[in-house]
Amino acid sequence: MTRLFNAPAAFADEALEGFVAAHRRWVRPVSGGVVRSAPAPRGQVAVVIGGGSGHYPAFSGLVGPGLAHGAAVGNVFASPSARQVRTVAEQAHAGGGVLLMFGNYAGDVLHFGQAAEQLNAAGIETRCVSVTDDISSADRADLDKRRGIAGDLPVFKAAAAAAEQGRDLDGVVAAARHANARTRSFGIAFSGCTLPGADHPLFTVDEGRMAVGLGIHGEPGIGEREVPTADGAAELLVSALLAELPDGVTDPRGERAAVILNGLGTVKYEELFVVYRRVAQLLDEAGVEVVDPEVGELVTSFDMAGVSLTLCWLDEELETLWTAGADTPAYRKGEVTTAPATGSAQEIRTDAPDAAVPAATEASRTAATTAVAALRAIRDTVDTHAEELGRIDAVAGDGDHGIGMRRGSEAAHTAAVRAAGAGAGAGTAVGAAADAWADRAGGTSGALWGVLLHAVGAALGDTEAPTAQAMADGVSEASAAVRRLGGAEVGDKTMVDVLVPFADTLAGAVAGGTALTVAWDRAATAAEDAAQATAGLVPRIGRARPHAERSLGTPDAGAHSLALIVRAVHGVLATH
């Protein structure tokens, strides 16, 4: 378990601070992550990678010549926010455009995608490529639904080496997609990881058993079996990957492959070498020629006891990119050669200077104090239930919901206090809270709560005293916006299962002339009933989908937290 930490919610920030202090030769800190300490040549495409903390050396440890130009680093097991990604990309940009790369998880897709839209709008040409190497997370017919695990490394490296060669953005994107299409990974684990501050692991397996097909966020495997010998583990890993060859590879005999045997946290190097001894024998027997294998900890999951095997099937282009030099804090190979500089670096920023607080009426400023009180109640409620939310989330997910909600709600309250203190109206104060929540929490829920609060803030505005109808309209728009962004509908076992009946009940009661406090109480009761009902559902989207049956009997963490929050807000409305 993670034994050395201060405040669990500060763990990711403090770890990044210490990493930078130890590796100033390679990296310098920027808001949201790190970039290379020495800027890239002018005109070079910038490869910016990222994801949640807890996976070192991914992602910050892979920044340096020959590999990433920058890394956006999120909270523990949660994607960085769009603002973090955008800021890192701005600092890494050298005039040739930006390629954003990440594992294929819902939060990363949302935040990196939003950042790409913002960068493109500001004149920085930006593309996204997500890594989808884990064969256990979706069938071959659904390659785009697979998650990214240790296959991140060869895909990131292919893109970065192509950038070092001087290829343009289209060429770098093509190299990344080609490497991803030819990369496959599969993993096993003997015990789950324990997040900072938690008193139990995210999942457990019985003594003498192992989970098969696990995820790097502590998601349980898709099955269990007896723990084999080291040779037996090697045979399982190799056979699984040889059973699914990528398009263009019909027979492994005569093929060349980059091979990564990755330790996930507590399976250490000598054990890995024992396993790799048999992996190498099996690949040789299959006729596969191994090129520059890597054995070690490259994408971890805190203290998870497990290993994964990755094969990237090489052709002439990919072999050149795989064997190219790299020099980063955690990954070094050969010597880095960089193409001559072309063009000139662009000085483009997408963050606007601090704007003056918009004018607000006295009535709206008074409403802002109520909004601050509501956000304080939300913060306190989340803090009280954070451990419970993490436990619920760990049943079929990664257990980070409590940590993320705590960080988001604290930041939202602080931002609203600051805005209201500067004379902001209700709309501006809630909008500031929305931005702070999304930025600080990261992950899917951070993005969705940012959208939800923005919709409510827009409905409240800064010029009028909020009415019951305005509140109902704002909540209805929040419901629609969350469904648009997240892609979930009622029945998918997400926060939408609570948000929709809450919004509909509130709208119906207000339309019938019911006072806001009474209408909110009625809607909060509907939300609580809906949250309890999610225990009988199985997830149809998101990270928990591959482990659907495990979640039966347990409510969805996002649905449960939303029900707790709307009930807490009712208490504020009743006294204001």
Coordinates of C-alpha atoms in Angstrom, one line a residue:
M1 CA 0.0 0.0 0.0
T2 CA 1.0 3.7 -0.3
R3 CA 2.5 4.5 3.1
L4 CA 4.2 7.8 2.7
F5 CA 1.9 10.7 2.0
N6 CA 0.6 13.8 3.6
A7 CA -3.0 14.8 2.6
P8 CA -4.3 12.2 0.1
A9 CA -5.8 14.9 -2.1
A10 CA -2.4 16.6 -2.4
F11 CA -0.5 13.5 -3.2
A12 CA -0.4 14.0 -7.0
D13 CA 0.7 17.6 -6.8
E14 CA 3.4 16.9 -4.2
A15 CA 4.7 13.9 -6.2
L16 CA 5.0 16.0 -9.3
E17 CA 6.8 18.7 -7.3
G18 CA 9.3 16.2 -6.1
F19 CA 9.8 14.6 -9.5
V20 CA 10.7 18.0 -11.0
A21 CA 13.1 18.7 -8.2
A22 CA 14.9 15.4 -8.9
H23 CA 15.0 15.8 -12.7
R24 CA 15.6 19.4 -13.7
R25 CA 18.1 18.2 -16.3
W26 CA 15.2 17.0 -18.4
V27 CA 12.0 18.8 -17.3
R28 CA 10.7 22.1 -16.0
P29 CA 7.3 22.6 -14.3
V30 CA 4.4 24.4 -16.0
S31 CA 0.9 24.7 -14.8
G32 CA -0.7 21.3 -15.3
G33 CA 2.4 19.2 -15.8
V34 CA 6.0 19.4 -17.2
V35 CA 7.7 20.2 -20.5
R36 CA 11.3 19.6 -21.7
S37 CA 13.8 21.8 -19.9
A38 CA 15.3 22.7 -23.3
P39 CA 12.8 23.8 -26.0
A40 CA 12.4 21.7 -29.1
P41 CA 13.8 23.0 -32.4
R42 CA 11.6 25.6 -34.1
G43 CA 9.1 24.1 -36.4
Q44 CA 9.1 20.6 -34.7
V45 CA 5.8 18.9 -33.9
A46 CA 5.3 18.8 -30.2
V47 CA 4.1 15.4 -28.8
V48 CA 2.2 16.0 -25.6
I49 CA 1.2 13.0 -23.6
G50 CA -0.7 12.7 -20.3
G51 CA -3.1 11.0 -18.0
G52 CA -3.6 10.4 -14.3
S53 CA -1.0 10.1 -11.6
G54 CA -0.1 6.8 -10.1
H55 CA 1.5 5.2 -13.2
Y56 CA 5.1 6.4 -13.0
P57 CA 7.2 6.5 -15.2
A58 CA 4.1 7.3 -17.3
F59 CA 3.6 10.1 -18.0
S60 CA 6.1 12.7 -16.6
G61 CA 9.0 10.3 -16.7
L62 CA 8.8 10.0 -20.5
V63 CA 9.5 13.7 -21.2
G64 CA 12.7 14.5 -22.9
P65 CA 14.6 14.4 -26.3
G66 CA 13.4 11.5 -28.4
L67 CA 10.2 11.1 -26.5
A68 CA 7.5 13.5 -25.3
H69 CA 7.8 17.2 -25.4
G70 CA 5.4 17.6 -22.4
A71 CA 3.2 15.7 -20.1
A72 CA -0.1 16.8 -18.6
V73 CA -0.5 15.2 -15.2
G74 CA -3.9 14.7 -13.5
N75 CA -5.0 13.6 -10.1
V76 CA -4.5 10.0 -8.9
F77 CA -6.0 7.8 -11.6
A78 CA -7.9 10.8 -13.1
S79 CA -7.3 12.6 -16.4
P80 CA -5.8 16.1 -16.4
S81 CA -8.3 18.9 -17.0
A82 CA -8.6 20.6 -20.4
R83 CA -6.9 23.6 -19.0
Q84 CA -3.9 21.6 -17.8
V85 CA -3.6 19.9 -21.2
R86 CA -3.9 23.2 -23.0
T87 CA -1.3 24.9 -20.9
V88 CA 1.2 22.2 -21.2
A89 CA 0.7 22.1 -25.0
E90 CA 1.1 25.9 -25.3
Q91 CA 4.4 25.6 -23.4
A92 CA 5.6 22.7 -25.5
H93 CA 4.5 24.1 -28.9
A94 CA 7.4 25.0 -31.2
G95 CA 5.6 26.1 -34.3
G96 CA 4.9 22.7 -35.9
G97 CA 1.6 21.9 -34.3
V98 CA 0.7 19.6 -31.4
L99 CA -0.2 16.0 -31.2
L100 CA -2.0 15.1 -27.9
M101 CA -1.7 11.4 -26.9
F102 CA -3.3 9.5 -24.1
G103 CA -4.9 6.2 -23.1
N104 CA -8.4 5.6 -24.3
Y105 CA -10.4 6.4 -21.1
A106 CA -13.5 8.5 -21.0
G107 CA -12.1 11.4 -18.9
D108 CA -9.0 11.6 -21.1
V109 CA -11.0 11.6 -24.3
L110 CA -13.2 14.4 -22.9
H111 CA -10.4 16.7 -21.6
F112 CA -7.8 16.2 -24.3
G113 CA -10.6 16.6 -26.9
Q114 CA -11.7 19.9 -25.3
A115 CA -8.1 21.1 -25.1
A116 CA -7.6 20.3 -28.8
E117 CA -10.7 22.3 -29.8
Q118 CA -9.4 25.3 -27.8
L119 CA -5.9 25.1 -29.2
N120 CA -7.1 24.8 -32.8
A121 CA -9.4 27.8 -32.2
A122 CA -6.4 29.8 -31.0
G123 CA -4.4 29.0 -34.1
I124 CA -2.3 26.0 -32.8
E125 CA -3.0 23.1 -35.1
T126 CA -3.7 20.2 -32.8
R127 CA -4.6 16.5 -33.3
C128 CA -5.4 13.7 -30.9
V129 CA -4.5 10.0 -30.9
S130 CA -5.6 7.6 -28.1
V131 CA -3.9 4.3 -27.4
T132 CA -6.0 1.2 -27.6
D133 CA -3.7 -1.7 -27.0
D134 CA -5.4 -3.8 -24.2
I135 CA -6.9 -6.9 -25.8
S136 CA -8.9 -7.8 -22.7
S137 CA -11.0 -4.6 -22.5
A138 CA -13.1 -5.1 -25.7
D139 CA -13.5 -7.6 -28.5
R140 CA -11.6 -7.2 -31.7
A141 CA -14.7 -5.9 -33.4
D142 CA -14.6 -2.9 -31.0
L143 CA -11.0 -1.9 -31.2
D144 CA -11.9 1.8 -30.6
K145 CA -13.3 0.8 -27.2
R146 CA -10.1 -0.7 -25.9
R147 CA -8.2 1.0 -23.2
G148 CA -4.5 2.0 -23.3
I149 CA -2.1 0.3 -20.9
A150 CA 1.7 -0.4 -21.4
G151 CA 1.3 -0.1 -25.2
D152 CA 1.4 3.6 -24.5
L153 CA 5.2 3.5 -24.7
P154 CA 5.8 2.2 -28.3
V155 CA 3.0 4.4 -29.6
F156 CA 4.2 7.5 -27.9
K157 CA 7.8 6.7 -29.0
A158 CA 6.8 6.2 -32.6
A159 CA 5.2 9.6 -32.7
A160 CA 8.0 11.4 -30.9
A161 CA 10.7 9.8 -33.1
A162 CA 8.8 10.8 -36.2
A163 CA 8.7 14.4 -34.8
E164 CA 12.5 14.3 -34.2
Q165 CA 12.9 13.2 -37.9
G166 CA 11.2 16.5 -38.9
R167 CA 8.0 15.0 -40.1
D168 CA 5.0 17.4 -40.3
L169 CA 1.9 17.0 -38.1
D170 CA 0.2 14.7 -40.6
G171 CA 3.3 12.5 -40.7
V172 CA 3.6 12.3 -36.9
V173 CA -0.1 11.5 -36.6
A174 CA 0.2 8.8 -39.2
A175 CA 3.2 7.2 -37.4
A176 CA 1.3 7.2 -34.1
R177 CA -1.8 5.6 -35.6
H178 CA 0.3 3.0 -37.4
A179 CA 2.1 2.0 -34.2
N180 CA -1.2 1.9 -32.3
A181 CA -2.8 -0.4 -34.9
R182 CA 0.1 -2.9 -34.5
T183 CA 0.4 -2.9 -30.7
R184 CA -1.3 -5.4 -28.4
S185 CA -1.0 -5.9 -24.6
F186 CA -2.4 -8.3 -22.0
G187 CA -1.9 -8.3 -18.2
I188 CA -2.4 -10.4 -15.0
A189 CA -2.4 -9.4 -11.3
F190 CA -2.1 -11.1 -8.0
S191 CA -3.4 -8.3 -5.8
G192 CA -4.9 -4.8 -6.3
C193 CA -3.3 -1.5 -5.6
T194 CA -4.2 0.8 -2.6
L195 CA -4.6 4.5 -3.2
P196 CA -3.0 7.1 -0.8
G197 CA -5.1 7.3 2.3
A198 CA -7.2 4.2 1.6
D199 CA -7.1 1.3 4.1
H200 CA -7.8 -1.5 1.6
P201 CA -6.9 -2.3 -2.0
L202 CA -9.2 -1.6 -5.0
F203 CA -9.7 -5.3 -5.5
T204 CA -8.5 -8.6 -4.0
V205 CA -8.2 -12.1 -5.2
D206 CA -8.1 -15.2 -3.0
E207 CA -4.7 -16.6 -2.0
G208 CA -3.2 -18.6 -4.8
R209 CA -5.5 -17.0 -7.4
M210 CA -4.8 -14.2 -9.9
A211 CA -6.9 -11.7 -11.9
V212 CA -6.6 -12.0 -15.7
G213 CA -6.9 -9.0 -18.0
L214 CA -6.7 -6.3 -15.5
G215 CA -6.5 -2.5 -16.1
I216 CA -3.8 -0.1 -14.9
H217 CA -6.3 1.9 -12.8
G218 CA -6.9 -1.1 -10.5
E219 CA -9.9 -2.3 -12.5
P220 CA -10.4 -6.0 -11.7
G221 CA -9.6 -8.5 -14.3
I222 CA -12.1 -10.2 -16.6
G223 CA -11.6 -13.5 -14.9
E224 CA -9.6 -15.4 -12.3
R225 CA -7.4 -18.6 -12.3
E226 CA -4.8 -20.2 -10.2
V227 CA -1.4 -18.5 -9.9
P228 CA 0.9 -20.3 -12.3
T229 CA 4.7 -20.7 -12.2
A230 CA 6.7 -18.0 -13.9
D231 CA 6.9 -20.1 -17.0
G232 CA 3.1 -20.6 -16.9
A233 CA 2.6 -16.9 -16.6
A234 CA 4.8 -16.3 -19.7
E235 CA 2.9 -19.0 -21.6
L236 CA -0.4 -17.3 -20.8
L237 CA 0.7 -13.9 -21.8
V238 CA 2.4 -14.9 -25.0
S239 CA -0.4 -17.2 -26.2
A240 CA -3.0 -14.5 -25.6
L241 CA -1.1 -12.0 -27.8
L242 CA -0.2 -14.5 -30.5
A243 CA -3.9 -15.4 -30.7
E244 CA -4.7 -11.9 -31.9
L245 CA -2.4 -10.6 -34.7
P246 CA -3.0 -7.2 -36.1
D247 CA -4.1 -6.6 -39.6
G248 CA -1.1 -7.1 -42.0
V249 CA 0.4 -9.9 -39.8
T250 CA -1.0 -13.3 -40.9
D251 CA 1.7 -15.5 -39.3
P252 CA 4.1 -14.6 -36.5
R253 CA 6.9 -16.6 -38.1
G254 CA 9.4 -14.3 -39.7
E255 CA 8.0 -11.2 -38.1
R256 CA 9.9 -8.7 -35.9
A257 CA 8.4 -7.2 -32.7
A258 CA 9.2 -4.7 -30.0
V259 CA 8.5 -6.5 -26.7
I260 CA 7.8 -5.0 -23.3
L261 CA 7.4 -7.0 -20.1
N262 CA 6.0 -4.5 -17.7
G263 CA 6.0 -4.7 -13.9
L264 CA 2.9 -3.0 -12.4
G265 CA 4.3 -2.1 -9.1
T266 CA 5.5 -4.8 -6.8
V267 CA 6.6 -7.5 -9.2
K268 CA 10.3 -6.5 -9.3
Y269 CA 13.1 -6.9 -11.7
E270 CA 14.4 -10.3 -10.9
E271 CA 10.9 -11.8 -11.1
L272 CA 10.4 -10.1 -14.4
F273 CA 13.6 -11.5 -15.7
V274 CA 12.5 -15.0 -14.8
V275 CA 9.3 -14.5 -16.7
Y276 CA 11.0 -12.8 -19.6
R277 CA 13.4 -15.8 -20.0
R278 CA 10.4 -17.9 -21.0
V279 CA 8.8 -15.1 -23.0
A280 CA 11.9 -14.9 -25.1
Q281 CA 12.0 -18.7 -25.6
L282 CA 8.3 -18.8 -26.6
L283 CA 8.6 -16.0 -29.1
D284 CA 11.7 -17.6 -30.6
E285 CA 9.8 -20.9 -31.0
A286 CA 7.0 -19.0 -32.7
G287 CA 9.5 -17.5 -35.2
V288 CA 9.3 -14.0 -33.9
E289 CA 12.5 -11.9 -33.8
V290 CA 12.6 -9.6 -30.8
V291 CA 13.9 -6.1 -31.3
D292 CA 15.2 -4.0 -28.4
P293 CA 13.1 -5.6 -25.6
E294 CA 12.2 -3.7 -22.5
V295 CA 11.9 -5.4 -19.1
G296 CA 11.0 -3.3 -16.1
E297 CA 8.5 -0.8 -14.7
L298 CA 7.2 1.4 -17.5
V299 CA 3.5 1.8 -16.8
T300 CA 2.7 1.0 -13.2
S301 CA -0.4 1.1 -10.9
F302 CA 1.0 2.1 -7.4
D303 CA 1.6 -1.2 -5.6
M304 CA -0.3 -3.5 -7.8
A305 CA 1.3 -7.0 -7.9
G306 CA 1.1 -7.8 -11.6
V307 CA 2.7 -7.9 -15.0
S308 CA 1.7 -7.1 -18.6
L309 CA 3.2 -8.1 -21.9
T310 CA 3.1 -5.9 -25.0
L311 CA 4.0 -6.7 -28.5
C312 CA 4.4 -4.0 -31.2
W313 CA 4.6 -5.8 -34.5
L314 CA 7.3 -3.9 -36.5
D315 CA 7.7 -3.1 -40.1
E316 CA 10.7 -1.1 -41.5
E317 CA 9.2 2.2 -40.5
L318 CA 8.2 1.3 -37.0
E319 CA 11.5 -0.5 -36.3
T320 CA 13.4 2.7 -37.2
L321 CA 11.1 4.7 -34.8
W322 CA 11.3 2.1 -32.0
T323 CA 15.1 1.9 -32.1
A324 CA 15.7 5.7 -32.3
G325 CA 17.4 7.3 -29.4
A326 CA 15.6 8.8 -26.4
D327 CA 16.8 10.6 -23.3
T328 CA 14.2 11.0 -20.5
P329 CA 14.3 10.6 -16.7
A330 CA 12.9 7.1 -16.9
Y331 CA 13.7 5.9 -20.4
R332 CA 17.0 6.2 -22.3
K333 CA 18.1 4.5 -25.5
G334 CA 21.0 5.3 -27.9
E335 CA 21.6 8.9 -28.9
V336 CA 19.0 11.4 -30.0
T337 CA 19.4 12.9 -33.5
T338 CA 17.1 15.8 -34.3
A339 CA 16.2 17.2 -37.7
P340 CA 17.3 20.8 -38.4
A341 CA 14.9 23.5 -37.3
T342 CA 12.4 24.8 -39.8
G343 CA 10.1 27.9 -39.7
S344 CA 9.7 29.9 -36.6
A345 CA 8.1 29.3 -33.3
Q346 CA 4.7 30.8 -32.8
E347 CA 3.9 32.8 -29.6
I348 CA 0.2 31.9 -29.4
R349 CA -1.6 31.8 -26.0
T350 CA -5.1 30.6 -25.5
D351 CA -5.6 31.8 -22.0
A352 CA -7.0 35.3 -21.8
P353 CA -5.7 37.8 -19.3
D354 CA -7.7 38.1 -16.1
A355 CA -10.9 39.9 -17.0
A356 CA -12.7 42.3 -14.8
V357 CA -15.7 40.9 -12.8
P358 CA -18.8 41.5 -14.9
A359 CA -21.3 44.0 -13.5
A360 CA -24.0 42.6 -11.3
T361 CA -27.1 43.8 -9.7
E362 CA -27.4 43.9 -5.9
A363 CA -30.1 41.1 -6.1
S364 CA -27.7 38.9 -8.1
R365 CA -24.8 39.6 -5.7
T366 CA -27.1 38.6 -2.8
A367 CA -27.9 35.4 -4.7
A368 CA -24.2 34.7 -5.1
T369 CA -23.9 34.5 -1.3
T370 CA -26.5 31.7 -1.4
A371 CA -24.6 30.0 -4.2
V372 CA -21.4 30.1 -2.0
A373 CA -23.4 28.6 0.9
A374 CA -24.6 25.8 -1.4
L375 CA -21.1 25.1 -2.6
R376 CA -19.9 25.1 1.0
A377 CA -22.6 22.5 1.8
I378 CA -21.5 20.5 -1.3
R379 CA -17.9 20.6 -0.2
D380 CA -18.7 19.5 3.4
T381 CA -21.0 16.7 2.2
V382 CA -18.4 15.3 -0.2
D383 CA -15.8 15.5 2.5
T384 CA -18.0 13.5 4.8
H385 CA -18.7 10.8 2.3
A386 CA -15.4 10.8 0.3
E387 CA -14.2 7.4 1.6
E388 CA -17.6 5.8 1.0
L389 CA -17.7 7.2 -2.6
G390 CA -14.2 5.7 -3.2
R391 CA -15.3 2.4 -1.9
I392 CA -18.4 2.3 -4.1
D393 CA -16.3 3.3 -7.1
A394 CA -13.8 0.6 -6.5
V395 CA -16.3 -2.2 -6.9
A396 CA -16.0 -2.1 -10.7
G397 CA -14.0 1.0 -11.3
D398 CA -10.8 2.6 -10.1
G399 CA -11.8 4.0 -6.7
D400 CA -10.9 7.6 -7.3
H401 CA -14.3 9.2 -7.2
G402 CA -14.1 10.3 -3.6
I403 CA -10.7 11.9 -4.1
G404 CA -11.8 13.6 -7.3
M405 CA -15.0 14.9 -5.9
R406 CA -13.2 16.2 -2.8
R407 CA -10.7 18.1 -4.9
G408 CA -13.3 19.5 -7.2
S409 CA -15.8 20.6 -4.6
E410 CA -13.1 22.3 -2.5
A411 CA -11.8 24.2 -5.5
A412 CA -15.3 25.1 -6.6
H413 CA -16.1 26.6 -3.2
T414 CA -12.9 28.5 -3.0
A415 CA -13.4 30.0 -6.5
A416 CA -16.9 31.0 -5.7
V417 CA -15.9 32.7 -2.5
R418 CA -13.2 34.6 -4.4
A419 CA -15.6 35.7 -7.1
A420 CA -18.4 36.7 -4.7
G421 CA -15.9 38.7 -2.7
A422 CA -14.9 40.6 -5.8
G423 CA -18.5 41.6 -6.3
A424 CA -19.6 39.0 -8.8
G425 CA -23.2 38.0 -9.4
A426 CA -24.6 34.5 -9.0
G427 CA -23.9 33.5 -12.6
T428 CA -20.3 34.6 -12.6
A429 CA -19.7 33.0 -9.1
V430 CA -21.1 29.7 -10.2
G431 CA -19.3 29.8 -13.5
A432 CA -16.0 30.3 -11.6
A433 CA -16.9 27.3 -9.5
A434 CA -17.5 25.3 -12.6
D435 CA -14.1 26.1 -14.1
A436 CA -12.4 25.3 -10.8
W437 CA -14.2 22.0 -10.3
A438 CA -13.3 20.8 -13.8
D439 CA -9.7 21.9 -13.6
R440 CA -9.0 20.6 -10.1
A441 CA -10.9 17.3 -10.2
G442 CA -10.1 16.2 -13.8
G443 CA -11.4 12.9 -14.9
T444 CA -14.9 12.3 -16.4
S445 CA -16.8 13.5 -13.4
G446 CA -14.7 16.7 -13.3
A447 CA -15.6 17.5 -16.8
L448 CA -19.3 16.7 -16.3
W449 CA -19.6 18.7 -13.1
G450 CA -17.9 21.6 -14.9
V451 CA -20.6 21.4 -17.6
L452 CA -23.4 21.0 -15.0
L453 CA -22.4 24.0 -13.0
H454 CA -21.8 26.2 -16.1
A455 CA -25.4 25.5 -17.3
V456 CA -26.8 26.5 -13.9
G457 CA -24.7 29.6 -13.7
A458 CA -25.7 30.7 -17.2
A459 CA -29.4 30.3 -16.2
L460 CA -28.9 32.4 -13.1
G461 CA -27.0 35.3 -14.8
D462 CA -25.8 38.4 -13.1
T463 CA -28.7 40.9 -13.6
E464 CA -31.8 39.4 -12.0
A465 CA -32.8 37.8 -8.7
P466 CA -32.9 34.1 -9.5
T467 CA -36.4 32.7 -9.8
A468 CA -37.7 29.1 -9.4
Q469 CA -38.2 28.9 -13.1
A470 CA -34.6 30.1 -13.8
M471 CA -33.3 27.4 -11.4
A472 CA -35.4 24.7 -13.0
D473 CA -34.4 25.8 -16.5
G474 CA -30.7 25.8 -15.5
V475 CA -30.9 22.2 -14.1
S476 CA -32.8 21.0 -17.2
E477 CA -30.1 22.5 -19.4
A478 CA -27.4 20.9 -17.2
S479 CA -29.1 17.5 -17.6
A480 CA -29.1 17.9 -21.4
A481 CA -25.5 19.2 -21.5
V482 CA -24.2 16.3 -19.4
R483 CA -25.9 13.8 -21.7
R484 CA -24.4 15.5 -24.7
L485 CA -20.9 15.6 -23.4
G486 CA -20.8 12.2 -21.7
G487 CA -22.9 10.3 -24.1
A488 CA -24.8 8.5 -21.3
E489 CA -28.6 8.0 -21.0
V490 CA -30.9 6.7 -18.3
G491 CA -30.2 3.0 -17.7
D492 CA -26.4 3.2 -18.4
K493 CA -25.6 3.3 -14.6
T494 CA -24.1 6.8 -14.4
M495 CA -24.9 10.1 -12.7
V496 CA -27.4 10.6 -15.6
D497 CA -29.7 8.1 -13.9
V498 CA -30.1 10.6 -11.1
L499 CA -29.7 13.9 -12.9
V500 CA -32.6 13.2 -15.4
P501 CA -35.3 12.4 -12.8
F502 CA -34.1 15.2 -10.6
A503 CA -34.3 17.7 -13.4
D504 CA -37.6 16.4 -14.7
T505 CA -39.2 16.4 -11.2
L506 CA -38.0 19.9 -10.4
A507 CA -39.2 21.2 -13.8
G508 CA -42.6 19.6 -13.4
A509 CA -43.1 20.9 -9.8
V510 CA -42.0 24.4 -10.7
A511 CA -44.2 24.5 -13.8
G512 CA -47.1 23.6 -11.5
G513 CA -46.5 26.6 -9.3
T514 CA -44.7 24.8 -6.4
A515 CA -42.3 27.0 -4.4
L516 CA -38.6 26.3 -5.2
T517 CA -37.8 24.9 -1.8
V518 CA -40.7 22.4 -1.9
A519 CA -40.0 21.5 -5.5
W520 CA -36.3 20.9 -4.8
D521 CA -37.2 18.7 -1.8
R522 CA -39.5 16.6 -4.1
A523 CA -36.8 16.4 -6.8
A524 CA -34.1 15.5 -4.2
T525 CA -36.3 12.6 -3.1
A526 CA -36.6 11.4 -6.6
A527 CA -32.8 11.6 -7.0
E528 CA -32.3 9.5 -3.9
D529 CA -34.7 6.9 -5.1
A530 CA -33.0 6.8 -8.5
A531 CA -29.6 6.5 -6.9
Q532 CA -30.6 3.5 -4.9
A533 CA -32.1 2.0 -8.1
T534 CA -28.8 2.0 -9.9
A535 CA -27.7 -0.9 -7.6
G536 CA -29.9 -3.1 -9.8
L537 CA -28.3 -1.9 -13.1
V538 CA -25.2 -3.0 -14.9
P539 CA -23.0 -0.4 -16.5
R540 CA -23.2 -0.1 -20.3
I541 CA -20.6 2.6 -20.9
G542 CA -17.4 3.8 -19.2
R543 CA -14.6 2.1 -17.3
A544 CA -16.8 -0.2 -15.3
R545 CA -18.4 -1.7 -18.4
P546 CA -16.0 -4.7 -18.8
H547 CA -16.8 -5.6 -15.1
A548 CA -20.6 -5.1 -15.3
E549 CA -21.6 -8.1 -13.2
R550 CA -19.4 -7.0 -10.3
S551 CA -21.4 -3.8 -9.8
L552 CA -24.7 -5.5 -9.4
G553 CA -26.0 -4.7 -5.9
T554 CA -23.9 -1.6 -5.6
P555 CA -25.1 1.9 -6.6
D556 CA -23.2 4.0 -9.1
A557 CA -20.7 6.3 -7.3
G558 CA -21.5 9.3 -9.5
A559 CA -25.2 8.8 -9.1
H560 CA -24.9 8.4 -5.3
S561 CA -22.7 11.5 -4.9
L562 CA -25.2 13.6 -7.0
A563 CA -28.1 12.5 -4.8
L564 CA -26.2 13.4 -1.7
I565 CA -25.3 16.8 -3.1
V566 CA -28.8 17.8 -4.2
R567 CA -30.1 16.9 -0.7
A568 CA -27.4 19.1 0.9
V569 CA -28.3 22.0 -1.4
H570 CA -32.0 21.6 -0.3
G571 CA -30.9 22.3 3.2
V572 CA -29.3 25.6 2.1
L573 CA -32.3 26.7 0.1
A574 CA -34.5 26.0 3.1
T575 CA -32.5 28.4 5.3
H576 CA -31.8 31.1 2.6

